[in-house]
Short mmCIF file of N, CA and C in Angstrom, two decimals:
data_model
loop_
_atom_site.label_atom_id
_atom_site.label_comp_id
_atom_site.label_asym_id
_atom_site.label_seq_id
_atom_site.Cartn_x
_atom_site.Cartn_y
_atom_site.Cartn_z
N UNK A 206 0.85 -1.17 0.00
CA UNK A 206 0.00 0.00 0.00
C UNK A 206 0.90 1.24 0.00
N UNK A 207 0.49 2.24 -0.74
CA UNK A 207 1.25 3.47 -0.87
C UNK A 207 1.57 4.07 0.50
N UNK A 208 2.80 4.54 0.64
CA UNK A 208 3.24 5.18 1.86
C UNK A 208 2.90 6.66 1.80
N UNK A 209 2.35 7.18 2.89
CA UNK A 209 2.05 8.60 3.01
C UNK A 209 2.87 9.16 4.17
N UNK A 210 3.39 10.36 4.00
CA UNK A 210 4.14 10.98 5.07
C UNK A 210 3.61 12.38 5.33
N UNK A 211 3.60 12.76 6.59
CA UNK A 211 3.25 14.11 7.00
C UNK A 211 4.50 14.70 7.65
N UNK A 212 4.36 15.86 8.23
CA UNK A 212 5.51 16.46 8.91
C UNK A 212 6.04 15.58 10.03
N UNK A 213 5.12 14.87 10.71
CA UNK A 213 5.54 14.06 11.85
C UNK A 213 5.29 12.57 11.72
N UNK A 214 4.41 12.17 10.82
CA UNK A 214 3.95 10.79 10.79
C UNK A 214 4.27 10.09 9.49
N UNK A 215 4.34 8.78 9.59
CA UNK A 215 4.48 7.91 8.41
C UNK A 215 3.28 6.99 8.43
N UNK A 216 2.49 7.01 7.35
CA UNK A 216 1.31 6.15 7.23
C UNK A 216 1.64 5.04 6.25
N UNK A 217 1.43 3.81 6.67
CA UNK A 217 1.78 2.65 5.85
C UNK A 217 0.74 1.57 6.06
N UNK A 218 0.72 0.64 5.14
CA UNK A 218 -0.19 -0.49 5.31
C UNK A 218 0.21 -1.33 6.50
N UNK A 219 -0.78 -1.83 7.21
CA UNK A 219 -0.51 -2.79 8.28
C UNK A 219 0.04 -4.06 7.65
N UNK A 220 0.88 -4.77 8.36
CA UNK A 220 1.45 -6.03 7.88
C UNK A 220 1.07 -7.16 8.82
N UNK A 221 1.44 -8.36 8.44
CA UNK A 221 1.21 -9.51 9.31
C UNK A 221 2.46 -9.83 10.12
N UNK A 222 3.34 -8.86 10.28
CA UNK A 222 4.50 -9.07 11.16
C UNK A 222 4.00 -9.26 12.58
N UNK A 223 4.79 -9.94 13.37
CA UNK A 223 4.41 -10.17 14.76
C UNK A 223 4.15 -8.88 15.52
N UNK A 224 4.98 -7.87 15.28
CA UNK A 224 4.84 -6.59 16.00
C UNK A 224 3.53 -5.90 15.61
N UNK A 225 3.21 -5.87 14.32
CA UNK A 225 1.97 -5.23 13.88
C UNK A 225 0.74 -5.97 14.41
N UNK A 226 0.74 -7.29 14.32
CA UNK A 226 -0.41 -8.06 14.79
C UNK A 226 -0.60 -7.91 16.29
N UNK A 227 0.51 -7.88 17.04
CA UNK A 227 0.41 -7.70 18.49
C UNK A 227 -0.15 -6.32 18.82
N UNK A 228 0.28 -5.30 18.09
CA UNK A 228 -0.22 -3.94 18.35
C UNK A 228 -1.71 -3.84 18.03
N UNK A 229 -2.13 -4.45 16.90
CA UNK A 229 -3.56 -4.45 16.56
C UNK A 229 -4.37 -5.18 17.62
N UNK A 230 -3.87 -6.33 18.07
CA UNK A 230 -4.59 -7.09 19.10
C UNK A 230 -4.71 -6.25 20.37
N UNK A 231 -3.64 -5.56 20.74
CA UNK A 231 -3.67 -4.71 21.93
C UNK A 231 -4.64 -3.54 21.74
N UNK A 232 -4.54 -2.85 20.61
CA UNK A 232 -5.40 -1.70 20.34
C UNK A 232 -6.87 -2.06 20.43
N UNK A 233 -7.27 -3.13 19.73
CA UNK A 233 -8.68 -3.49 19.64
C UNK A 233 -9.18 -4.35 20.79
N UNK A 234 -8.32 -4.60 21.79
CA UNK A 234 -8.77 -5.30 22.99
C UNK A 234 -9.08 -4.31 24.12
N UNK A 235 -8.84 -3.05 23.89
CA UNK A 235 -9.00 -2.02 24.94
C UNK A 235 -10.41 -1.45 24.95
N UNK A 236 -11.06 -1.57 26.10
CA UNK A 236 -12.42 -1.05 26.24
C UNK A 236 -12.51 0.43 25.95
N UNK A 237 -11.48 1.20 26.33
CA UNK A 237 -11.51 2.64 26.12
C UNK A 237 -11.45 3.00 24.64
N UNK A 238 -11.07 2.05 23.78
CA UNK A 238 -11.09 2.24 22.32
C UNK A 238 -12.39 1.67 21.74
N UNK A 239 -12.67 0.42 22.04
CA UNK A 239 -13.79 -0.26 21.39
C UNK A 239 -15.16 0.25 21.82
N UNK A 240 -15.24 0.90 22.95
CA UNK A 240 -16.54 1.43 23.37
C UNK A 240 -17.04 2.49 22.38
N UNK A 241 -16.12 3.15 21.70
CA UNK A 241 -16.50 4.17 20.71
C UNK A 241 -16.73 3.55 19.33
N UNK A 242 -16.36 2.29 19.16
CA UNK A 242 -16.50 1.62 17.87
C UNK A 242 -17.69 0.67 17.85
N UNK A 243 -18.33 0.50 18.97
CA UNK A 243 -19.43 -0.46 19.04
C UNK A 243 -18.93 -1.88 19.19
N UNK A 244 -17.70 -2.03 19.67
CA UNK A 244 -17.09 -3.34 19.86
C UNK A 244 -15.84 -3.47 19.02
N UNK A 245 -15.11 -4.51 19.30
CA UNK A 245 -13.86 -4.77 18.57
C UNK A 245 -14.11 -5.57 17.31
N UNK A 246 -13.08 -5.75 16.51
CA UNK A 246 -13.21 -6.56 15.30
C UNK A 246 -13.66 -7.98 15.64
N UNK A 247 -14.38 -8.58 14.71
CA UNK A 247 -14.89 -9.94 14.93
C UNK A 247 -13.99 -10.99 14.28
N UNK A 248 -12.87 -10.54 13.72
CA UNK A 248 -11.92 -11.45 13.08
C UNK A 248 -10.54 -11.23 13.71
N UNK A 249 -9.66 -12.22 13.62
CA UNK A 249 -8.31 -12.06 14.17
C UNK A 249 -7.53 -10.97 13.42
N UNK A 250 -6.51 -10.39 14.06
CA UNK A 250 -5.75 -9.31 13.43
C UNK A 250 -5.22 -9.63 12.04
N UNK A 251 -4.73 -10.84 11.80
CA UNK A 251 -4.20 -11.17 10.46
C UNK A 251 -5.28 -11.08 9.39
N UNK A 252 -6.48 -11.50 9.72
CA UNK A 252 -7.59 -11.40 8.76
C UNK A 252 -8.00 -9.95 8.57
N UNK A 253 -7.94 -9.17 9.62
CA UNK A 253 -8.24 -7.74 9.53
C UNK A 253 -7.27 -7.06 8.56
N UNK A 254 -5.99 -7.37 8.68
CA UNK A 254 -4.98 -6.81 7.78
C UNK A 254 -5.28 -7.20 6.34
N UNK A 255 -5.68 -8.44 6.12
CA UNK A 255 -6.00 -8.90 4.76
C UNK A 255 -7.23 -8.18 4.23
N UNK A 256 -8.24 -7.98 5.04
CA UNK A 256 -9.44 -7.25 4.60
C UNK A 256 -9.09 -5.82 4.23
N UNK A 257 -8.24 -5.19 5.03
CA UNK A 257 -7.83 -3.82 4.73
C UNK A 257 -7.03 -3.75 3.43
N UNK A 258 -6.22 -4.77 3.19
CA UNK A 258 -5.46 -4.82 1.93
C UNK A 258 -6.42 -4.90 0.74
N UNK A 259 -7.49 -5.67 0.90
CA UNK A 259 -8.48 -5.81 -0.18
C UNK A 259 -9.24 -4.51 -0.42
N UNK A 260 -9.53 -3.76 0.64
CA UNK A 260 -10.19 -2.46 0.49
C UNK A 260 -9.35 -1.57 -0.42
N UNK A 261 -8.04 -1.57 -0.18
CA UNK A 261 -7.13 -0.75 -0.99
C UNK A 261 -7.02 -1.30 -2.41
N UNK A 262 -7.01 -2.62 -2.55
CA UNK A 262 -6.90 -3.24 -3.86
C UNK A 262 -8.12 -2.92 -4.73
N UNK A 263 -9.30 -2.88 -4.12
CA UNK A 263 -10.53 -2.57 -4.87
C UNK A 263 -10.55 -1.12 -5.35
N UNK A 264 -9.99 -0.23 -4.55
CA UNK A 264 -9.90 1.18 -4.92
C UNK A 264 -8.67 1.76 -4.24
N UNK A 265 -7.62 2.07 -4.99
CA UNK A 265 -6.36 2.52 -4.39
C UNK A 265 -6.46 3.81 -3.57
N UNK A 266 -7.55 4.56 -3.71
CA UNK A 266 -7.74 5.75 -2.87
C UNK A 266 -8.08 5.33 -1.45
N UNK A 267 -8.76 4.20 -1.30
CA UNK A 267 -9.19 3.71 0.01
C UNK A 267 -8.07 2.93 0.68
N UNK A 268 -8.19 2.81 1.98
CA UNK A 268 -7.23 2.00 2.71
C UNK A 268 -7.37 2.17 4.20
N UNK A 269 -6.62 1.36 4.93
CA UNK A 269 -6.49 1.45 6.38
C UNK A 269 -5.01 1.39 6.67
N UNK A 270 -4.49 2.48 7.20
CA UNK A 270 -3.05 2.64 7.36
C UNK A 270 -2.65 2.61 8.83
N UNK A 271 -1.49 2.04 9.09
CA UNK A 271 -0.85 2.16 10.40
C UNK A 271 -0.27 3.56 10.50
N UNK A 272 -0.40 4.17 11.66
CA UNK A 272 0.14 5.51 11.91
C UNK A 272 1.42 5.34 12.71
N UNK A 273 2.56 5.51 12.05
CA UNK A 273 3.84 5.39 12.74
C UNK A 273 4.24 6.75 13.30
N UNK A 274 4.53 6.81 14.60
CA UNK A 274 4.88 8.09 15.23
C UNK A 274 6.31 8.51 14.89
N UNK A 275 6.66 9.76 15.22
CA UNK A 275 7.98 10.27 14.85
C UNK A 275 9.14 9.57 15.53
N UNK A 276 8.90 8.96 16.69
CA UNK A 276 10.01 8.30 17.39
C UNK A 276 10.30 6.91 16.84
N UNK A 277 9.51 6.48 15.86
CA UNK A 277 9.74 5.16 15.26
C UNK A 277 9.26 4.02 16.14
N UNK A 278 8.51 4.31 17.19
CA UNK A 278 8.01 3.27 18.07
C UNK A 278 6.83 2.53 17.47
N UNK A 279 6.07 1.90 18.34
CA UNK A 279 4.89 1.14 17.91
C UNK A 279 3.90 2.05 17.20
N UNK A 280 3.13 1.52 16.25
CA UNK A 280 2.11 2.34 15.60
C UNK A 280 1.17 2.97 16.62
N UNK A 281 0.82 4.22 16.37
CA UNK A 281 -0.08 4.95 17.25
C UNK A 281 -1.51 4.46 17.09
N UNK A 282 -1.82 3.88 15.93
CA UNK A 282 -3.16 3.41 15.67
C UNK A 282 -3.41 3.28 14.19
N UNK A 283 -4.68 3.41 13.81
CA UNK A 283 -5.13 3.21 12.43
C UNK A 283 -5.86 4.45 11.95
N UNK A 284 -5.62 4.82 10.70
CA UNK A 284 -6.44 5.81 10.02
C UNK A 284 -7.02 5.11 8.81
N UNK A 285 -8.29 5.36 8.53
CA UNK A 285 -8.95 4.64 7.45
C UNK A 285 -9.71 5.58 6.53
N UNK A 286 -9.84 5.16 5.31
CA UNK A 286 -10.66 5.83 4.31
C UNK A 286 -11.32 4.72 3.52
N UNK A 287 -12.63 4.55 3.71
CA UNK A 287 -13.31 3.40 3.11
C UNK A 287 -14.76 3.73 2.84
N UNK A 288 -15.41 2.96 1.97
CA UNK A 288 -16.83 3.19 1.72
C UNK A 288 -17.65 2.95 2.99
N UNK A 289 -18.65 3.79 3.18
CA UNK A 289 -19.56 3.58 4.30
C UNK A 289 -20.49 2.42 3.99
N UNK A 290 -20.74 1.55 4.98
CA UNK A 290 -21.65 0.43 4.74
C UNK A 290 -23.07 0.93 4.50
N UNK A 291 -23.79 0.23 3.69
CA UNK A 291 -25.17 0.56 3.37
C UNK A 291 -25.29 1.94 2.74
N UNK A 292 -24.18 2.43 2.20
CA UNK A 292 -24.19 3.75 1.57
C UNK A 292 -24.39 3.65 0.07
N UNK A 293 -24.34 4.81 -0.54
CA UNK A 293 -24.46 4.90 -2.01
C UNK A 293 -23.24 5.63 -2.55
N UNK A 294 -22.09 5.13 -2.15
CA UNK A 294 -20.84 5.71 -2.62
C UNK A 294 -20.16 6.66 -1.65
N UNK A 295 -20.79 6.93 -0.50
CA UNK A 295 -20.14 7.80 0.48
C UNK A 295 -18.88 7.14 1.04
N UNK A 296 -17.88 7.96 1.31
CA UNK A 296 -16.60 7.47 1.82
C UNK A 296 -16.36 8.05 3.21
N UNK A 297 -15.94 7.19 4.10
CA UNK A 297 -15.72 7.56 5.50
C UNK A 297 -14.24 7.69 5.79
N UNK A 298 -13.87 8.73 6.54
CA UNK A 298 -12.55 8.82 7.14
C UNK A 298 -12.73 8.51 8.62
N UNK A 299 -11.80 7.75 9.17
CA UNK A 299 -11.89 7.40 10.59
C UNK A 299 -10.51 7.17 11.18
N UNK A 300 -10.47 7.08 12.48
CA UNK A 300 -9.20 6.92 13.20
C UNK A 300 -9.48 6.13 14.46
N UNK A 301 -8.56 5.23 14.76
CA UNK A 301 -8.63 4.42 15.98
C UNK A 301 -7.22 4.46 16.57
N UNK A 302 -7.03 5.23 17.63
CA UNK A 302 -5.70 5.36 18.21
C UNK A 302 -5.58 4.64 19.54
N UNK A 303 -4.40 4.12 19.78
CA UNK A 303 -4.09 3.47 21.05
C UNK A 303 -4.07 4.55 22.14
N UNK A 304 -4.57 4.24 23.33
CA UNK A 304 -4.58 5.25 24.40
C UNK A 304 -3.21 5.87 24.70
N UNK A 305 -2.13 5.12 24.48
CA UNK A 305 -0.81 5.70 24.75
C UNK A 305 -0.40 6.74 23.70
N UNK A 306 -1.26 6.94 22.70
CA UNK A 306 -0.97 7.93 21.65
C UNK A 306 -2.02 9.04 21.59
N UNK A 307 -2.95 9.05 22.53
CA UNK A 307 -3.98 10.07 22.54
C UNK A 307 -3.40 11.44 22.90
N UNK A 308 -4.05 12.49 22.41
CA UNK A 308 -3.72 13.84 22.82
C UNK A 308 -2.49 14.44 22.16
N UNK A 309 -2.01 13.86 21.10
CA UNK A 309 -0.81 14.36 20.42
C UNK A 309 -1.09 14.94 19.04
N UNK A 310 -2.36 14.92 18.63
CA UNK A 310 -2.71 15.45 17.32
C UNK A 310 -2.50 14.48 16.17
N UNK A 311 -2.19 13.22 16.49
CA UNK A 311 -1.92 12.24 15.44
C UNK A 311 -3.16 11.94 14.61
N UNK A 312 -4.33 11.84 15.24
CA UNK A 312 -5.55 11.51 14.49
C UNK A 312 -5.85 12.59 13.47
N UNK A 313 -5.78 13.85 13.88
CA UNK A 313 -6.06 14.95 12.96
C UNK A 313 -5.05 14.98 11.82
N UNK A 314 -3.79 14.83 12.14
CA UNK A 314 -2.74 14.90 11.12
C UNK A 314 -2.84 13.74 10.13
N UNK A 315 -3.09 12.54 10.63
CA UNK A 315 -3.21 11.37 9.76
C UNK A 315 -4.47 11.47 8.90
N UNK A 316 -5.58 11.87 9.51
CA UNK A 316 -6.84 11.99 8.75
C UNK A 316 -6.69 13.06 7.67
N UNK A 317 -6.07 14.18 8.00
CA UNK A 317 -5.86 15.23 7.01
C UNK A 317 -5.05 14.70 5.82
N UNK A 318 -4.04 13.90 6.08
CA UNK A 318 -3.21 13.35 5.00
C UNK A 318 -4.00 12.46 4.06
N UNK A 319 -4.83 11.55 4.60
CA UNK A 319 -5.57 10.65 3.72
C UNK A 319 -6.70 11.38 3.00
N UNK A 320 -7.30 12.37 3.67
CA UNK A 320 -8.36 13.16 3.02
C UNK A 320 -7.77 14.00 1.89
N UNK A 321 -6.66 14.67 2.14
CA UNK A 321 -6.03 15.47 1.08
C UNK A 321 -5.64 14.60 -0.11
N UNK A 322 -5.11 13.42 0.17
CA UNK A 322 -4.74 12.48 -0.89
C UNK A 322 -5.97 12.08 -1.70
N UNK A 323 -7.08 11.82 -1.02
CA UNK A 323 -8.32 11.44 -1.71
C UNK A 323 -8.86 12.60 -2.54
N UNK A 324 -8.82 13.80 -2.01
CA UNK A 324 -9.28 14.96 -2.77
C UNK A 324 -8.40 15.18 -4.00
N UNK A 325 -7.10 15.01 -3.84
CA UNK A 325 -6.18 15.13 -4.98
C UNK A 325 -6.49 14.10 -6.07
N UNK A 326 -7.01 12.94 -5.64
CA UNK A 326 -7.36 11.88 -6.59
C UNK A 326 -8.75 12.06 -7.19
N UNK A 327 -9.46 13.13 -6.79
CA UNK A 327 -10.76 13.41 -7.40
C UNK A 327 -11.97 13.17 -6.54
N UNK A 328 -11.81 12.65 -5.32
CA UNK A 328 -12.96 12.46 -4.44
C UNK A 328 -13.53 13.83 -4.09
N UNK A 329 -14.84 13.96 -4.10
CA UNK A 329 -15.47 15.27 -3.90
C UNK A 329 -15.87 15.55 -2.46
N UNK A 330 -16.02 14.50 -1.63
CA UNK A 330 -16.40 14.71 -0.24
C UNK A 330 -16.06 13.47 0.57
N UNK A 331 -15.90 13.68 1.86
CA UNK A 331 -15.71 12.57 2.80
C UNK A 331 -16.61 12.81 4.00
N UNK A 332 -16.96 11.72 4.66
CA UNK A 332 -17.80 11.75 5.85
C UNK A 332 -17.03 11.17 7.04
N UNK A 333 -17.47 11.54 8.21
CA UNK A 333 -17.01 10.90 9.44
C UNK A 333 -18.24 10.65 10.29
N UNK A 334 -18.22 9.56 11.03
CA UNK A 334 -19.30 9.25 11.97
C UNK A 334 -18.68 9.00 13.33
N UNK A 335 -19.31 9.59 14.35
CA UNK A 335 -18.75 9.56 15.70
C UNK A 335 -19.86 9.24 16.69
N UNK A 336 -19.57 8.38 17.63
CA UNK A 336 -20.55 8.09 18.68
C UNK A 336 -20.74 9.34 19.55
N UNK A 337 -22.00 9.67 19.85
CA UNK A 337 -22.24 10.80 20.74
C UNK A 337 -21.46 10.63 22.04
N UNK A 338 -20.84 11.71 22.47
CA UNK A 338 -20.06 11.67 23.70
C UNK A 338 -18.57 11.47 23.49
N UNK A 339 -18.17 11.08 22.29
CA UNK A 339 -16.75 10.89 22.01
C UNK A 339 -16.13 12.26 21.68
N UNK A 340 -15.86 13.02 22.73
CA UNK A 340 -15.41 14.40 22.57
C UNK A 340 -14.10 14.50 21.80
N UNK A 341 -13.19 13.55 21.98
CA UNK A 341 -11.92 13.61 21.26
C UNK A 341 -12.14 13.51 19.75
N UNK A 342 -12.96 12.58 19.31
CA UNK A 342 -13.21 12.43 17.87
C UNK A 342 -14.06 13.57 17.33
N UNK A 343 -14.99 14.07 18.13
CA UNK A 343 -15.75 15.24 17.70
C UNK A 343 -14.79 16.42 17.48
N UNK A 344 -13.78 16.53 18.33
CA UNK A 344 -12.78 17.57 18.18
C UNK A 344 -11.96 17.41 16.92
N UNK A 345 -11.62 16.18 16.57
CA UNK A 345 -10.88 15.93 15.33
C UNK A 345 -11.71 16.39 14.14
N UNK A 346 -13.00 16.06 14.14
CA UNK A 346 -13.87 16.49 13.04
C UNK A 346 -13.87 18.02 12.92
N UNK A 347 -13.95 18.70 14.04
CA UNK A 347 -13.93 20.17 14.01
C UNK A 347 -12.59 20.69 13.48
N UNK A 348 -11.49 20.10 13.94
CA UNK A 348 -10.16 20.54 13.49
C UNK A 348 -9.98 20.31 11.99
N UNK A 349 -10.61 19.28 11.47
CA UNK A 349 -10.54 19.01 10.03
C UNK A 349 -11.42 19.95 9.22
N UNK A 350 -12.27 20.71 9.91
CA UNK A 350 -13.18 21.64 9.22
C UNK A 350 -14.43 20.97 8.70
N UNK A 351 -14.78 19.81 9.26
CA UNK A 351 -15.96 19.08 8.80
C UNK A 351 -17.22 19.76 9.29
N UNK A 352 -18.26 19.70 8.46
CA UNK A 352 -19.55 20.30 8.79
C UNK A 352 -20.43 19.26 9.47
N UNK A 353 -21.00 19.60 10.63
CA UNK A 353 -21.91 18.66 11.30
C UNK A 353 -23.21 18.52 10.52
N UNK A 354 -23.67 17.28 10.40
CA UNK A 354 -24.93 16.98 9.69
C UNK A 354 -26.02 16.52 10.64
N UNK A 355 -25.70 16.39 11.92
CA UNK A 355 -26.67 15.89 12.89
C UNK A 355 -26.51 14.39 13.10
N UNK A 356 -27.45 13.83 13.84
CA UNK A 356 -27.38 12.40 14.15
C UNK A 356 -28.10 11.58 13.09
N UNK A 357 -27.57 10.38 12.87
CA UNK A 357 -28.15 9.48 11.87
C UNK A 357 -27.91 8.03 12.26
N UNK A 358 -28.79 7.16 11.78
CA UNK A 358 -28.59 5.71 11.89
C UNK A 358 -28.39 5.11 10.51
N UNK A 359 -28.18 5.95 9.53
CA UNK A 359 -28.16 5.52 8.13
C UNK A 359 -27.13 4.45 7.82
N UNK A 360 -25.92 4.58 8.30
CA UNK A 360 -24.85 3.68 7.85
C UNK A 360 -24.56 2.53 8.80
N UNK A 361 -24.76 2.74 10.09
CA UNK A 361 -24.31 1.73 11.06
C UNK A 361 -25.42 1.22 11.97
N UNK A 362 -26.66 1.52 11.71
CA UNK A 362 -27.78 1.01 12.52
C UNK A 362 -27.64 1.34 14.00
N UNK A 363 -26.93 2.40 14.29
CA UNK A 363 -26.88 2.96 15.64
C UNK A 363 -26.74 4.47 15.48
N UNK A 364 -27.24 5.20 16.43
CA UNK A 364 -27.23 6.66 16.28
C UNK A 364 -25.82 7.22 16.42
N UNK A 365 -25.38 7.91 15.39
CA UNK A 365 -24.04 8.49 15.34
C UNK A 365 -24.13 9.94 14.88
N UNK A 366 -23.16 10.73 15.30
CA UNK A 366 -23.01 12.10 14.81
C UNK A 366 -22.32 12.00 13.44
N UNK A 367 -22.90 12.62 12.44
CA UNK A 367 -22.33 12.59 11.08
C UNK A 367 -21.72 13.93 10.73
N UNK A 368 -20.64 13.87 9.97
CA UNK A 368 -19.93 15.07 9.52
C UNK A 368 -19.56 14.89 8.07
N UNK A 369 -19.43 16.02 7.35
CA UNK A 369 -19.03 15.97 5.94
C UNK A 369 -17.99 17.06 5.69
N UNK A 370 -17.04 16.72 4.84
CA UNK A 370 -16.03 17.68 4.38
C UNK A 370 -16.01 17.62 2.87
N UNK A 371 -16.21 18.76 2.23
CA UNK A 371 -16.17 18.83 0.77
C UNK A 371 -14.75 19.16 0.30
N UNK A 372 -14.42 18.64 -0.85
CA UNK A 372 -13.15 18.95 -1.47
C UNK A 372 -13.11 20.43 -1.80
N UNK A 373 -11.94 21.07 -1.70
CA UNK A 373 -11.83 22.46 -2.12
C UNK A 373 -12.19 22.65 -3.60
N UNK A 374 -12.13 21.59 -4.39
CA UNK A 374 -12.43 21.67 -5.81
C UNK A 374 -13.93 21.80 -6.09
N UNK A 375 -14.76 21.55 -5.10
CA UNK A 375 -16.22 21.60 -5.29
C UNK A 375 -16.70 23.03 -5.30
#
């Protein structure tokens, strides 16, 4: 998967290396993370990596990237750009960070990188969905300049705050 770099971060495809799989298992086993996702993945980390690879293979603009921090340590988490389920072509940007990486601006920086890349490739808009009460993710949406659309159950069969960001080209 294409490598993306920001001023501080390196975004790369997750791998099936022992270190990556262990970090994914740790990330998605944490209640403080999965409570905002509606639960953890229902497949083992290696299968999750394969599914993410297929998302990118189907459309190279889409993907789920590991967020490598500036110190070269363990990935801070995942940033994703993928079709919304039950949608009609809408694309979601999202972020799932490990608690040891919260509060450093990594989610905003990583999301901005994948959104800018998608807009450069011709995507006209992106959406984000956030569980009510997730103040950190609501803040990321605001920092990205996303417009609030209100609450919806359209894509995930649970009430979520929806946001949209239009490409500057629109």
